[in-house]
CSV table of C-alpha atoms in Angstrom, one decimal:
chain,number,residue,atom,x,y,z
A,1360,MET,CA,1.3,-3.1,-6.8
A,1361,CYS,CA,0.1,-2.5,-3.3
A,1362,LEU,CA,-3.6,-2.4,-3.9
A,1363,GLY,CA,-5.3,-5.7,-3.1
A,1364,ILE,CA,-8.6,-6.9,-4.5
A,1365,PRO,CA,-11.1,-9.3,-3.2
A,1366,GLY,CA,-11.6,-12.7,-4.9
A,1367,ARG,CA,-13.2,-16.0,-4.3
A,1368,ILE,CA,-11.4,-19.3,-4.4
A,1369,VAL,CA,-13.3,-21.5,-6.9
A,1370,SER,CA,-11.3,-24.5,-7.2
A,1371,ILE,CA,-7.6,-25.8,-6.6
A,1372,VAL,CA,-5.4,-26.4,-9.6
A,1373,ASP,CA,-2.5,-27.9,-7.8
A,1374,ASP,CA,-1.7,-28.7,-4.2
A,1375,GLU,CA,2.1,-29.1,-4.8
A,1376,THR,CA,2.5,-25.5,-6.2
A,1377,ASP,CA,-0.3,-24.0,-4.0
A,1378,THR,CA,-2.2,-22.9,-7.1
A,1379,ALA,CA,-6.0,-22.2,-7.0
A,1380,LEU,CA,-8.3,-20.5,-9.5
A,1381,VAL,CA,-9.6,-17.5,-8.0
A,1382,GLU,CA,-12.5,-15.5,-9.3
A,1383,ILE,CA,-11.9,-11.7,-9.3
A,1384,ALA,CA,-14.4,-9.3,-10.5
A,1385,GLY,CA,-15.8,-12.1,-12.9
A,1386,ILE,CA,-12.4,-13.1,-14.1
A,1387,ARG,CA,-10.8,-16.3,-13.2
A,1388,ARG,CA,-6.9,-16.5,-12.5
A,1389,ALA,CA,-4.4,-18.9,-11.2
A,1390,ILE,CA,-3.3,-17.5,-7.8
A,1391,ASN,CA,-0.8,-18.8,-5.2
A,1392,ILE,CA,-2.7,-19.5,-2.0
A,1393,ALA,CA,0.2,-20.7,0.2
A,1394,CYS,CA,-0.3,-17.8,2.5
A,1395,VAL,CA,-3.9,-18.6,3.4
A,1396,VAL,CA,-3.8,-22.5,3.6
A,1397,GLU,CA,-4.1,-23.3,7.3
A,1398,GLU,CA,-1.0,-24.9,8.6
A,1399,ASP,CA,-2.4,-28.3,9.1
A,1400,GLY,CA,-5.3,-27.8,6.6
A,1401,ARG,CA,-6.0,-29.2,3.1
A,1402,HIS,CA,-5.9,-26.9,0.1
A,1403,ALA,CA,-9.5,-28.0,-0.7
A,1404,ASP,CA,-10.8,-26.5,2.4
A,1405,CYS,CA,-10.1,-23.2,1.0
A,1406,VAL,CA,-12.5,-23.5,-1.8
A,1407,GLY,CA,-15.2,-20.9,-1.4
A,1408,ASP,CA,-13.3,-18.7,0.8
A,1409,TRP,CA,-12.8,-14.9,0.0
A,1410,VAL,CA,-9.4,-13.7,-0.1
A,1411,LEU,CA,-7.3,-10.7,-0.8
A,1412,VAL,CA,-5.3,-10.9,-3.9
A,1413,HIS,CA,-2.0,-9.0,-4.4
A,1414,VAL,CA,0.2,-9.7,-7.3
A,1415,GLY,CA,-0.9,-13.2,-8.0
A,1416,PHE,CA,-0.8,-14.2,-4.3
A,1417,ALA,CA,-3.9,-14.6,-2.0
A,1418,MET,CA,-2.3,-12.6,1.1
A,1419,SER,CA,-5.1,-12.7,3.5
A,1420,ARG,CA,-8.5,-14.5,4.2
A,1421,ILE,CA,-11.3,-11.9,4.3
A,1422,ASP,CA,-13.3,-12.3,7.4
A,1423,ALA,CA,-17.1,-11.8,6.2
A,1424,GLU,CA,-18.3,-11.8,10.0
A,1425,GLU,CA,-15.7,-8.9,10.7
A,1426,ALA,CA,-16.8,-7.1,7.6
A,1427,ALA,CA,-20.6,-7.4,8.6
A,1428,ARG,CA,-19.5,-6.1,12.3
A,1429,THR,CA,-17.6,-3.1,10.8
A,1430,LEU,CA,-20.6,-2.2,8.6
A,1431,GLU,CA,-23.1,-2.6,11.5
A,1432,LEU,CA,-21.2,-0.4,13.7
A,1433,LEU,CA,-21.1,2.3,10.8
A,1434,ARG,CA,-24.9,1.8,10.2
A,1435,GLU,CA,-25.6,2.3,14.0
A,1436,LEU,CA,-23.4,5.6,13.9
A,1437,GLY,CA,-25.5,6.8,11.0
A,1438,GLU,CA,-28.6,6.1,12.8
A,1439,MET,CA,-27.4,7.9,16.0
A,1440,ASP,CA,-26.5,10.6,13.9
A,1441,GLU,CA,-30.1,11.0,12.5
A,1442,GLU,CA,-31.5,10.8,15.9
A,1443,LEU,CA,-29.2,13.4,17.4
A,1444,ARG,CA,-30.2,15.8,14.5
A,1445,GLN,CA,-33.9,15.6,15.4
A,1446,PRO,CA,-34.7,17.9,18.1
A,1447,GLN,CA,-36.8,15.4,20.2
A,1448,ALA,CA,-33.9,13.0,20.0
A,1449,SER,CA,-34.9,10.0,22.2
A,1450,ALA,CA,-32.7,7.8,24.4
A,1451,ARG,CA,-29.1,7.6,22.9
A,1452,ARG,CA,-27.7,4.0,22.3
A,1453,GLY,CA,-24.4,2.8,23.4
A,1454,GLY,CA,-21.8,1.1,21.5
A,1455,GLU,CA,-20.3,3.8,19.6
A,1456,HIS,CA,-16.8,2.8,20.2
A,1457,GLY,CA,-14.3,1.9,17.7
A,1458,ARG,CA,-12.9,-1.6,18.2
B,1384,MET,CA,-18.0,-5.9,-6.0
B,1385,LYS,CA,-18.3,-7.7,-2.7
B,1386,PHE,CA,-16.4,-6.3,0.4
B,1387,VAL,CA,-15.8,-3.0,-1.8
B,1388,ASP,CA,-19.0,-1.3,-2.7
B,1389,GLU,CA,-20.4,-1.7,1.0
B,1390,PHE,CA,-17.6,0.4,2.1
B,1391,ARG,CA,-18.5,3.4,-0.3
B,1392,ASP,CA,-21.9,4.1,1.0
B,1393,PRO,CA,-22.4,7.9,1.1
B,1394,GLY,CA,-24.9,7.9,3.9
B,1395,LYS,CA,-22.4,6.3,6.3
B,1396,ALA,CA,-19.7,8.6,5.1
B,1397,ARG,CA,-21.8,11.6,6.0
B,1398,ALA,CA,-22.4,10.3,9.4
B,1399,LEU,CA,-18.6,9.7,9.9
B,1400,ALA,CA,-17.7,13.2,8.7
B,1401,ARG,CA,-20.2,14.7,11.1
B,1402,ARG,CA,-18.7,12.8,14.1
B,1403,ILE,CA,-15.1,13.9,12.9
B,1404,ASP,CA,-16.3,17.3,12.9
B,1405,ALA,CA,-17.8,17.3,16.4
B,1406,LEU,CA,-14.7,15.7,17.8
B,1407,ALA,CA,-12.4,18.4,16.0
B,1408,ALA,CA,-14.5,21.1,17.2
B,1409,ARG,CA,-13.5,20.4,20.8
B,1410,ASN,CA,-9.9,19.2,20.3
B,1411,PRO,CA,-7.5,21.7,21.8
B,1412,ILE,CA,-4.9,21.0,19.2
B,1413,CYS,CA,-7.3,22.0,16.4
B,1414,ARG,CA,-7.8,25.5,18.2
B,1415,ARG,CA,-4.3,26.4,17.8
B,1416,ARG,CA,-3.0,24.7,14.6
B,1417,PRO,CA,-4.3,22.2,12.0
B,1418,LEU,CA,-4.1,18.6,13.5
B,1419,GLN,CA,-1.8,16.6,11.5
B,1420,LEU,CA,-2.4,12.9,10.7
B,1421,MET,CA,-0.2,10.9,8.5
B,1422,GLU,CA,-1.5,8.3,6.1
B,1423,VAL,CA,1.7,6.2,5.6
B,1424,CYS,CA,0.5,4.1,2.7
B,1425,GLY,CA,0.5,5.4,-0.9
B,1426,GLY,CA,-2.7,3.1,-1.4
B,1427,HIS,CA,-4.4,5.4,1.2
B,1428,THR,CA,-3.1,8.5,-0.4
B,1429,HIS,CA,-4.8,7.2,-3.7
B,1430,THR,CA,-8.1,6.8,-2.1
B,1431,ILE,CA,-8.0,10.1,-0.4
B,1432,PHE,CA,-7.6,11.9,-3.7
B,1433,LYS,CA,-9.8,9.6,-5.8
B,1434,TYR,CA,-12.7,10.1,-3.6
B,1435,GLY,CA,-11.9,13.6,-2.4
B,1436,LEU,CA,-12.1,12.6,1.3
B,1437,GLU,CA,-10.2,15.8,2.3
B,1438,GLN,CA,-13.3,17.7,1.4
B,1439,LEU,CA,-15.2,15.8,3.9
B,1440,LEU,CA,-12.8,16.7,6.7
B,1441,PRO,CA,-13.0,20.0,8.7
B,1442,GLU,CA,-10.3,22.4,7.8
B,1443,ALA,CA,-8.7,21.7,11.3
B,1444,ILE,CA,-7.6,18.3,10.2
B,1445,GLU,CA,-4.8,17.9,7.7
B,1446,LEU,CA,-3.9,14.8,6.1
B,1447,VAL,CA,0.0,14.4,5.5
B,1448,HIS,CA,0.8,11.9,2.8
B,1449,GLY,CA,3.5,9.7,3.9
B,1450,PRO,CA,6.3,7.9,2.2
B,1451,GLY,CA,4.5,4.5,1.7
B,1452,CYS,CA,4.7,4.3,-2.1
B,1453,PRO,CA,7.6,2.1,-3.0
B,1454,VAL,CA,7.9,3.3,-6.5
B,1455,CYS,CA,8.1,7.0,-5.3
B,1456,VAL,CA,10.8,6.3,-2.8
B,1457,LEU,CA,13.1,4.5,-5.3
B,1458,PRO,CA,16.4,6.5,-5.5
B,1459,MET,CA,17.6,7.4,-9.0
B,1460,GLY,CA,20.7,5.1,-8.9
B,1461,ARG,CA,18.6,2.0,-8.5
B,1462,VAL,CA,16.6,2.9,-11.5
B,1463,ASP,CA,19.8,3.3,-13.4
B,1464,ASP,CA,20.7,-0.4,-12.0
B,1465,CYS,CA,17.5,-1.7,-13.5
B,1466,VAL,CA,18.4,0.2,-16.8
B,1467,ALA,CA,21.8,-1.5,-17.0
B,1468,LEU,CA,20.3,-4.9,-16.2
B,1469,ALA,CA,17.6,-4.4,-18.8
B,1470,GLU,CA,20.4,-3.3,-21.5
B,1471,HIS,CA,22.4,-6.3,-20.8
B,1472,PRO,CA,22.4,-8.5,-24.1
B,1473,ASN,CA,21.0,-11.9,-22.6
B,1474,ILE,CA,18.7,-10.5,-19.9
B,1475,LEU,CA,15.0,-10.3,-20.0
B,1476,PHE,CA,14.1,-7.7,-17.4
B,1477,THR,CA,10.6,-8.0,-15.8
B,1478,THR,CA,8.8,-5.3,-13.9
B,1479,TYR,CA,5.5,-4.3,-12.3
B,1480,GLY,CA,3.9,-1.7,-14.6
B,1481,ASP,CA,4.2,1.1,-11.9
B,1482,ALA,CA,8.0,1.2,-12.3
B,1483,MET,CA,8.2,1.7,-16.0
B,1484,ARG,CA,8.2,5.4,-16.1
B,1485,VAL,CA,10.4,6.3,-13.0
B,1486,PRO,CA,13.1,8.5,-14.2
B,1487,GLY,CA,16.6,7.4,-14.0
B,1488,SER,CA,19.6,9.6,-14.4
B,1489,ARG,CA,19.8,8.8,-18.2
B,1490,LYS,CA,16.5,7.1,-18.9
B,1491,SER,CA,13.5,5.3,-17.5
B,1492,LEU,CA,12.9,1.6,-18.2
B,1493,MET,CA,10.1,2.8,-20.6
B,1494,GLN,CA,12.8,4.6,-22.7
B,1495,ALA,CA,15.3,1.8,-22.5
B,1496,ARG,CA,12.5,-0.6,-23.9
B,1497,ALA,CA,12.0,1.9,-26.7
B,1498,GLU,CA,15.6,1.8,-27.5
B,1499,GLY,CA,15.6,-2.1,-27.8
B,1500,ALA,CA,16.2,-3.3,-24.3
B,1501,GLU,CA,13.9,-6.2,-23.5
B,1502,VAL,CA,11.6,-5.2,-20.6
B,1503,ARG,CA,8.2,-7.0,-19.9
B,1504,LEU,CA,5.5,-6.1,-17.7
B,1505,VAL,CA,4.4,-8.7,-15.3
B,1506,TYR,CA,1.4,-8.8,-12.9
B,1507,SER,CA,3.0,-11.3,-10.5
B,1508,PRO,CA,6.6,-12.5,-9.8
B,1509,MET,CA,5.3,-16.0,-10.7
B,1510,ASP,CA,4.7,-14.7,-14.1
B,1511,ALA,CA,8.4,-13.6,-14.3
B,1512,LEU,CA,9.3,-17.1,-13.1
B,1513,ALA,CA,7.0,-18.7,-15.8
B,1514,LEU,CA,9.1,-16.8,-18.4
B,1515,ALA,CA,12.3,-18.2,-17.0
B,1516,ARG,CA,10.8,-21.7,-17.1
B,1517,ASP,CA,9.7,-21.3,-20.8
B,1518,GLN,CA,12.9,-19.6,-22.1
B,1519,PRO,CA,15.8,-21.4,-20.5
B,1520,ASP,CA,18.3,-19.8,-22.8
B,1521,ARG,CA,17.4,-16.3,-21.5
B,1522,GLU,CA,18.3,-14.9,-18.0
B,1523,VAL,CA,15.1,-13.5,-16.6
B,1524,VAL,CA,15.5,-10.8,-13.8
B,1525,PHE,CA,12.5,-9.7,-11.6
B,1526,PHE,CA,12.6,-6.3,-10.1
B,1527,ALA,CA,11.4,-6.9,-6.9
B,1528,LEU,CA,9.7,-3.8,-5.2
B,1529,GLY,CA,7.5,-3.0,-2.2
B,1530,PHE,CA,7.0,-3.1,1.4
B,1531,GLU,CA,6.1,-6.2,3.4
B,1532,THR,CA,2.8,-6.4,1.4
B,1533,THR,CA,4.7,-7.8,-1.7
B,1534,MET,CA,7.7,-9.2,0.1
B,1535,PRO,CA,6.1,-12.6,0.8
B,1536,SER,CA,5.3,-13.2,-3.0
B,1537,THR,CA,8.9,-12.5,-4.1
B,1538,ALA,CA,10.1,-14.9,-1.4
B,1539,LEU,CA,7.6,-17.7,-2.3
B,1540,THR,CA,8.7,-17.2,-5.9
B,1541,VAL,CA,12.5,-17.5,-5.1
B,1542,LEU,CA,11.5,-20.8,-3.0
B,1543,ARG,CA,9.6,-22.1,-6.0
B,1544,ALA,CA,12.5,-21.4,-8.3
B,1545,GLU,CA,14.6,-23.2,-5.9
B,1546,ALA,CA,12.4,-26.1,-5.9
B,1547,GLU,CA,12.1,-26.6,-9.5
B,1548,GLY,CA,15.8,-25.9,-10.0
B,1549,ILE,CA,15.3,-22.9,-12.4
B,1550,ASP,CA,18.6,-21.3,-12.5
B,1551,ASN,CA,18.1,-18.7,-15.1
B,1552,PHE,CA,15.8,-16.7,-12.6
B,1553,SER,CA,17.1,-13.9,-10.4
B,1554,VAL,CA,15.7,-11.1,-8.4
B,1555,PHE,CA,16.8,-7.5,-8.2
B,1556,CYS,CA,15.8,-6.9,-4.7
B,1557,ASN,CA,14.3,-3.3,-3.7
B,1558,HIS,CA,12.1,-4.5,-0.9
B,1559,ILE,CA,11.8,-2.0,2.0
B,1560,THR,CA,10.5,-2.2,5.5
B,1561,ILE,CA,7.9,-0.1,7.1
B,1562,ILE,CA,8.8,0.2,10.8
B,1563,PRO,CA,12.3,1.9,10.4
B,1564,THR,CA,10.5,4.4,7.8
B,1565,ILE,CA,8.0,5.4,10.3
B,1566,LYS,CA,10.6,5.7,13.2
B,1567,ALA,CA,12.9,8.0,10.9
B,1568,ILE,CA,9.8,10.2,10.2
B,1569,LEU,CA,9.0,10.4,14.0
B,1570,ASP,CA,12.5,11.3,14.6
B,1571,SER,CA,12.4,14.0,12.0
B,1572,PRO,CA,12.5,17.5,13.7
B,1573,GLU,CA,10.5,19.0,10.8
B,1574,LEU,CA,7.3,17.3,11.6
B,1575,THR,CA,4.6,17.6,14.2
B,1576,LEU,CA,2.3,14.6,13.6
B,1577,ASP,CA,-0.5,14.0,15.8
B,1578,GLY,CA,-1.5,10.6,14.6
B,1579,PHE,CA,-1.2,7.8,12.2
B,1580,LEU,CA,-3.3,5.8,9.7
B,1581,GLY,CA,-1.4,2.4,9.6
B,1582,PRO,CA,-1.1,0.7,6.3
B,1583,GLY,CA,-3.5,-2.0,6.0
B,1584,HIS,CA,-1.9,-4.4,3.7
B,1585,VAL,CA,1.6,-4.4,5.5
B,1586,SER,CA,-0.3,-4.9,8.6
B,1587,MET,CA,-2.0,-8.0,7.4
B,1588,VAL,CA,1.4,-9.6,6.9
B,1589,ILE,CA,3.4,-8.1,10.0
B,1590,GLY,CA,0.4,-7.9,12.4
B,1591,ASP,CA,-0.2,-5.0,14.7
B,1592,ALA,CA,2.5,-5.6,17.5
B,1593,PRO,CA,5.3,-3.9,15.5
B,1594,TYR,CA,3.6,-0.7,15.8
B,1595,ALA,CA,3.3,-0.8,19.6
B,1596,PHE,CA,6.4,1.5,20.2
B,1597,ILE,CA,4.5,4.3,18.3
B,1598,ALA,CA,1.9,4.6,20.9
B,1599,ARG,CA,4.1,3.8,23.7
B,1600,HIS,CA,7.4,5.7,23.2
B,1601,TYR,CA,6.2,8.5,20.9
B,1602,ARG,CA,2.8,8.7,22.2
B,1603,LYS,CA,1.0,8.8,19.1
B,1604,PRO,CA,-2.2,7.1,18.2
B,1605,LEU,CA,-2.2,4.7,15.2
B,1606,VAL,CA,-5.3,3.2,13.6
B,1607,ILE,CA,-4.7,0.4,10.9
B,1608,SER,CA,-7.0,1.2,8.3
B,1609,GLY,CA,-8.6,-0.4,5.0
B,1610,PHE,CA,-8.6,1.3,1.6
B,1611,GLU,CA,-12.2,2.0,0.9
B,1612,PRO,CA,-13.4,5.5,1.6
B,1613,LEU,CA,-15.4,4.5,4.7
B,1614,ASP,CA,-12.4,2.5,6.0
B,1615,ILE,CA,-10.3,5.7,5.9
B,1616,LEU,CA,-13.0,7.9,7.4
B,1617,GLN,CA,-13.7,5.6,10.2
B,1618,ALA,CA,-10.0,5.2,10.9
B,1619,ILE,CA,-9.6,9.0,11.1
B,1620,TRP,CA,-12.7,9.1,13.5
B,1621,MET,CA,-11.1,6.4,15.6
B,1622,VAL,CA,-7.8,8.5,16.0
B,1623,MET,CA,-9.9,11.4,16.8
B,1624,VAL,CA,-11.8,9.5,19.6
B,1625,GLN,CA,-8.5,8.5,21.0
B,1626,LEU,CA,-7.2,11.9,21.0
B,1627,ASP,CA,-10.4,13.0,22.7
B,1628,GLU,CA,-10.1,10.4,25.4
B,1629,GLY,CA,-6.3,11.2,25.9
B,1630,ARG,CA,-5.4,7.5,24.7
B,1631,CYS,CA,-2.5,6.5,22.4
B,1632,GLU,CA,-3.1,3.0,21.2
B,1633,VAL,CA,-2.6,0.7,18.2
B,1634,GLU,CA,-6.1,0.0,16.9
B,1635,ASN,CA,-7.4,-1.8,14.0
B,1636,GLN,CA,-10.0,-0.6,11.8
B,1637,TYR,CA,-9.4,-3.2,9.0
B,1638,ARG,CA,-10.4,-6.3,11.0
B,1639,ARG,CA,-11.8,-8.1,8.0
B,1640,VAL,CA,-8.4,-8.4,6.5
B,1641,VAL,CA,-5.7,-7.8,9.2
B,1642,PRO,CA,-5.3,-10.4,11.9
B,1643,GLU,CA,-3.6,-9.4,15.1
B,1644,ALA,CA,-0.7,-11.7,14.6
B,1645,GLY,CA,-0.3,-11.0,10.8
B,1646,ASN,CA,0.3,-13.8,8.4
B,1647,ALA,CA,2.5,-16.7,9.9
B,1648,ALA,CA,3.3,-18.4,6.5
B,1649,ALA,CA,4.1,-15.2,4.9
B,1650,LEU,CA,6.5,-14.2,7.5
B,1651,ARG,CA,8.2,-17.6,7.5
B,1652,ALA,CA,9.0,-17.1,3.9
B,1653,VAL,CA,10.2,-13.7,4.3
B,1654,GLN,CA,12.5,-14.7,7.1
B,1655,ARG,CA,13.9,-17.8,5.1
B,1656,VAL,CA,14.7,-15.8,1.9
B,1657,PHE,CA,15.6,-12.3,3.0
B,1658,ARG,CA,17.8,-10.6,5.6
B,1659,LEU,CA,17.9,-7.0,6.6
B,1660,ARG,CA,20.3,-4.6,4.8
B,1661,GLU,CA,22.5,-2.2,7.1
B,1662,PHE,CA,20.9,0.6,5.4
B,1663,PHE,CA,18.8,1.5,2.4
B,1664,GLU,CA,18.9,4.6,0.4
B,1665,TRP,CA,15.6,6.3,0.0
B,1666,ARG,CA,14.6,9.1,-2.7
B,1667,GLY,CA,14.1,12.3,-0.8
B,1668,LEU,CA,14.6,10.8,2.7
B,1669,GLY,CA,18.3,9.8,2.4
B,1670,SER,CA,19.7,6.6,4.0
B,1671,ILE,CA,17.6,4.9,6.7
B,1672,ASP,CA,19.1,2.1,8.8
B,1673,HIS,CA,17.8,-1.5,8.4
B,1674,SER,CA,15.1,-0.1,6.1
B,1675,GLY,CA,15.6,-2.7,3.3
B,1676,VAL,CA,16.2,-6.2,2.8
B,1677,ARG,CA,18.3,-8.4,0.3
B,1678,LEU,CA,18.4,-12.1,-0.4
B,1679,ASN,CA,20.1,-14.5,2.1
B,1680,GLU,CA,23.4,-16.1,1.4
B,1681,ALA,CA,21.5,-19.4,0.9
B,1682,TYR,CA,19.7,-17.9,-2.2
B,1683,ALA,CA,22.7,-16.0,-3.4
B,1684,ARG,CA,22.3,-17.6,-6.7
B,1685,PHE,CA,18.8,-15.9,-7.1
B,1686,ASP,CA,20.2,-12.5,-6.3
B,1687,ALA,CA,20.8,-10.2,-9.3
B,1688,GLU,CA,23.0,-8.0,-7.3
B,1689,ARG,CA,25.5,-10.8,-6.7
B,1690,ARG,CA,24.9,-12.3,-10.2
B,1691,TYR,CA,25.7,-9.3,-12.3
B,1692,SER,CA,28.0,-6.2,-11.8
B,1693,LEU,CA,25.9,-3.0,-11.3
B,1694,PRO,CA,26.7,0.5,-11.4
B,1695,ASN,CA,25.4,1.0,-8.1
B,1696,LEU,CA,25.8,4.6,-8.1
B,1697,ARG,CA,24.3,7.4,-5.7
B,1698,ILE,CA,22.7,9.9,-7.9
B,1699,ALA,CA,21.3,12.9,-6.4
B,1700,ASP,CA,17.8,14.0,-7.4
B,1701,PRO,CA,17.2,16.7,-10.0
B,1702,LYS,CA,17.7,20.0,-8.2
B,1703,ALA,CA,14.4,21.5,-9.0
B,1704,CYS,CA,12.6,18.4,-7.5
B,1705,GLN,CA,11.2,18.7,-4.1
B,1706,CYS,CA,10.0,15.0,-3.7
B,1707,GLY,CA,11.8,14.6,-0.5
B,1708,GLU,CA,10.0,17.7,1.2
B,1709,VAL,CA,6.5,16.3,-0.1
B,1710,LEU,CA,7.4,12.9,1.3
B,1711,LYS,CA,8.0,14.1,4.6
B,1712,GLY,CA,5.0,16.3,4.6
B,1713,ALA,CA,6.9,19.5,4.9
B,1714,ILE,CA,5.2,20.8,1.6
B,1715,LYS,CA,2.2,20.0,-0.3
B,1716,PRO,CA,2.5,18.8,-3.8
B,1717,ARG,CA,1.3,21.9,-5.4
B,1718,GLN,CA,3.8,23.9,-3.4
B,1719,CYS,CA,6.7,22.2,-5.3
B,1720,LYS,CA,8.2,24.5,-7.8
B,1721,VAL,CA,7.8,22.1,-10.9
B,1722,PHE,CA,4.5,20.6,-10.1
B,1723,GLY,CA,2.3,20.5,-13.1
B,1724,THR,CA,4.9,22.6,-15.2
B,1725,ALA,CA,8.1,20.7,-15.8
B,1726,CYS,CA,7.0,17.8,-13.8
B,1727,THR,CA,3.6,16.2,-14.9
B,1728,PRO,CA,2.5,12.4,-15.1
B,1729,GLU,CA,3.5,12.3,-18.9
B,1730,THR,CA,7.0,13.7,-18.4
B,1731,PRO,CA,7.7,13.0,-14.7
B,1732,LEU,CA,10.8,14.7,-13.2
B,1733,GLY,CA,10.2,13.2,-9.6
B,1734,SER,CA,9.0,9.8,-8.7
B,1735,LEU,CA,5.9,11.2,-6.9
B,1736,MET,CA,4.4,12.1,-10.2
B,1737,VAL,CA,4.9,8.6,-11.7
B,1738,SER,CA,3.0,6.0,-9.6
B,1739,SER,CA,-0.8,6.4,-9.2
B,1740,GLU,CA,0.0,6.1,-5.4
B,1741,GLY,CA,2.3,9.0,-5.4
B,1742,ALA,CA,0.8,12.3,-3.8
B,1743,CYS,CA,1.7,14.4,-6.7
B,1744,ALA,CA,0.3,12.1,-9.4
B,1745,ALA,CA,-2.9,11.9,-7.2
B,1746,VAL,CA,-3.2,15.6,-6.9
B,1747,TYR,CA,-2.5,16.2,-10.5
B,1748,ARG,CA,-5.3,13.5,-11.6
B,1749,TYR,CA,-7.9,14.1,-9.0
B,1750,GLY,CA,-7.4,17.6,-8.2
B,1751,ASP,CA,-6.2,19.0,-4.8
B,1752,PRO,CA,-9.0,19.8,-2.4
B,1753,ALA,CA,-6.9,22.0,-0.4
B,1754,GLY,CA,-5.7,24.0,-3.5
B,1755,PRO,CA,-8.6,25.0,-5.4
B,1756,PRO,CA,-12.1,26.0,-3.7
B,1757,ARG,CA,-13.7,23.2,-1.7
B,1758,ARG,CA,-16.5,21.5,-3.5
B,1759,ASP,CA,-19.8,21.5,-1.7
B,1760,ARG,CA,-19.8,18.5,0.9
B,1761,THR,CA,-23.0,17.0,-0.3
B,1762,GLU,CA,-21.6,16.9,-3.8
B,1763,ALA,CA,-18.3,15.2,-2.5
B,1764,VAL,CA,-20.2,12.7,-0.6
B,1765,ASP,CA,-22.6,11.6,-3.2
B,1766,GLY,CA,-19.7,11.3,-5.5
B,1767,LEU,CA,-18.3,8.2,-3.3
B,1768,ALA,CA,-20.4,5.4,-4.8
B,1769,SER,CA,-20.3,6.6,-8.4
B,1770,ARG,CA,-16.5,6.5,-8.9
B,1771,ASP,CA,-15.3,3.7,-11.0
B,1772,ALA,CA,-14.7,0.3,-9.5
B,1773,ALA,CA,-11.1,-0.7,-8.6
B,1774,ASP,CA,-9.0,-0.4,-11.6
B,1775,HIS,CA,-6.8,-3.3,-10.6
B,1776,PRO,CA,-4.2,-5.2,-12.8
B,1777,ALA,CA,-5.8,-8.5,-11.7
B,1778,THR,CA,-9.1,-7.7,-13.4
B,1779,SER,CA,-7.3,-6.0,-16.4
B,1780,GLN,CA,-7.4,-8.3,-19.6
B,1781,GLU,CA,-4.7,-6.2,-21.1
B,1782,LYS,CA,-1.8,-8.4,-22.2
B,1783,PRO,CA,1.5,-6.8,-20.7
B,1784,THR,CA,3.9,-6.3,-23.5
């Protein structure tokens, strides 16, 4: 029950009950999105957003930029790793820190 | 799957593993004894075993599997209460699938169902509420379970029941809170932990501020971590960097999901519906102050504990069972006397063998890298991407019975 799974909000079913259709690994399910609607935002603004779904509830919006940043950092680590392993490793690059 | 597959890349895992190696090699603690890092969350435990991540780590780093599996820490008396509710003639008892096979002192929910009690598996508390809506002459009880991750969904379901005036719905609340639990572990004299991987999905609800005391008072680094193999390796690396630089801070590896402040809407719902219990009983860990919640007075009519009389007994764990020691990290699953013999996933004695997030079930299913000989590291890394995609109930077409 604690494992979340990413899904994308496809359409809003009902504003009143915060219900949206979310596509999760190719399957569409009615999911409650009360926790990801902006405080003064509209439900419809959530369509297209990636969310993490737990027990029928979208519990967090997935930030694609942050995901890309993490992957970029990991890619850099990998590259630096390769450079370090080569005997004539050239100049080291910065930015290896965890954020 | 997007946001999943990218975080299983073997090349990046290899690079992280090498960096962790290098940091362990110059860590003074590692020269004296294994460095102990606790992953608090059962979801992490599951990933660690599923992908054999311990095989990617140097022997000088030991992962201690914490108590963060809500099914596993459920005391036997609470399971007996569930069975009593399920056997009530007019009650339709609803539960997450994980809890079905947890043994009570007499029987599990699964056995109760086989004997005629009406027990239904649900994927969401909203499914339980829908059953109550559709069958107004039945009393539907939902077995609410989990840390802060699932607390908001129960709270929002209760609020929905109130809004719709659905009176034949109630909740048997067994929600637990993470912070008092971590504190109890830190205060336990048997443990020498050097750092923590923080639970990603609890954190997306509560944010990172509640962990500050761990860094400040206990001087332990904590890195909030996601659930894919690269997430966990990166979080371990971040803990190692902190130790290397002599820092103790709360850091967040799982930024794509965990905002600093948590989720305000979720926290509001939780605060409205629940209040802290004086104490809550944990399997293996005993009673921990303020570690559980119950429904507020205002929602008393949705509280199964107030609505029905329950046996509410304290039942000691079976003597042979060493779940408590495993939960605290004092022994490894394979060191338990009944592991794999009297206690298996098919016939579990202890709760750690039941849930896929339990350390014993994970070791049993995926093999314990620390037990049998270590696999070759290349083989372990290459296996990352090929493991089956998330086997999650949300994508399962199976109809719960």
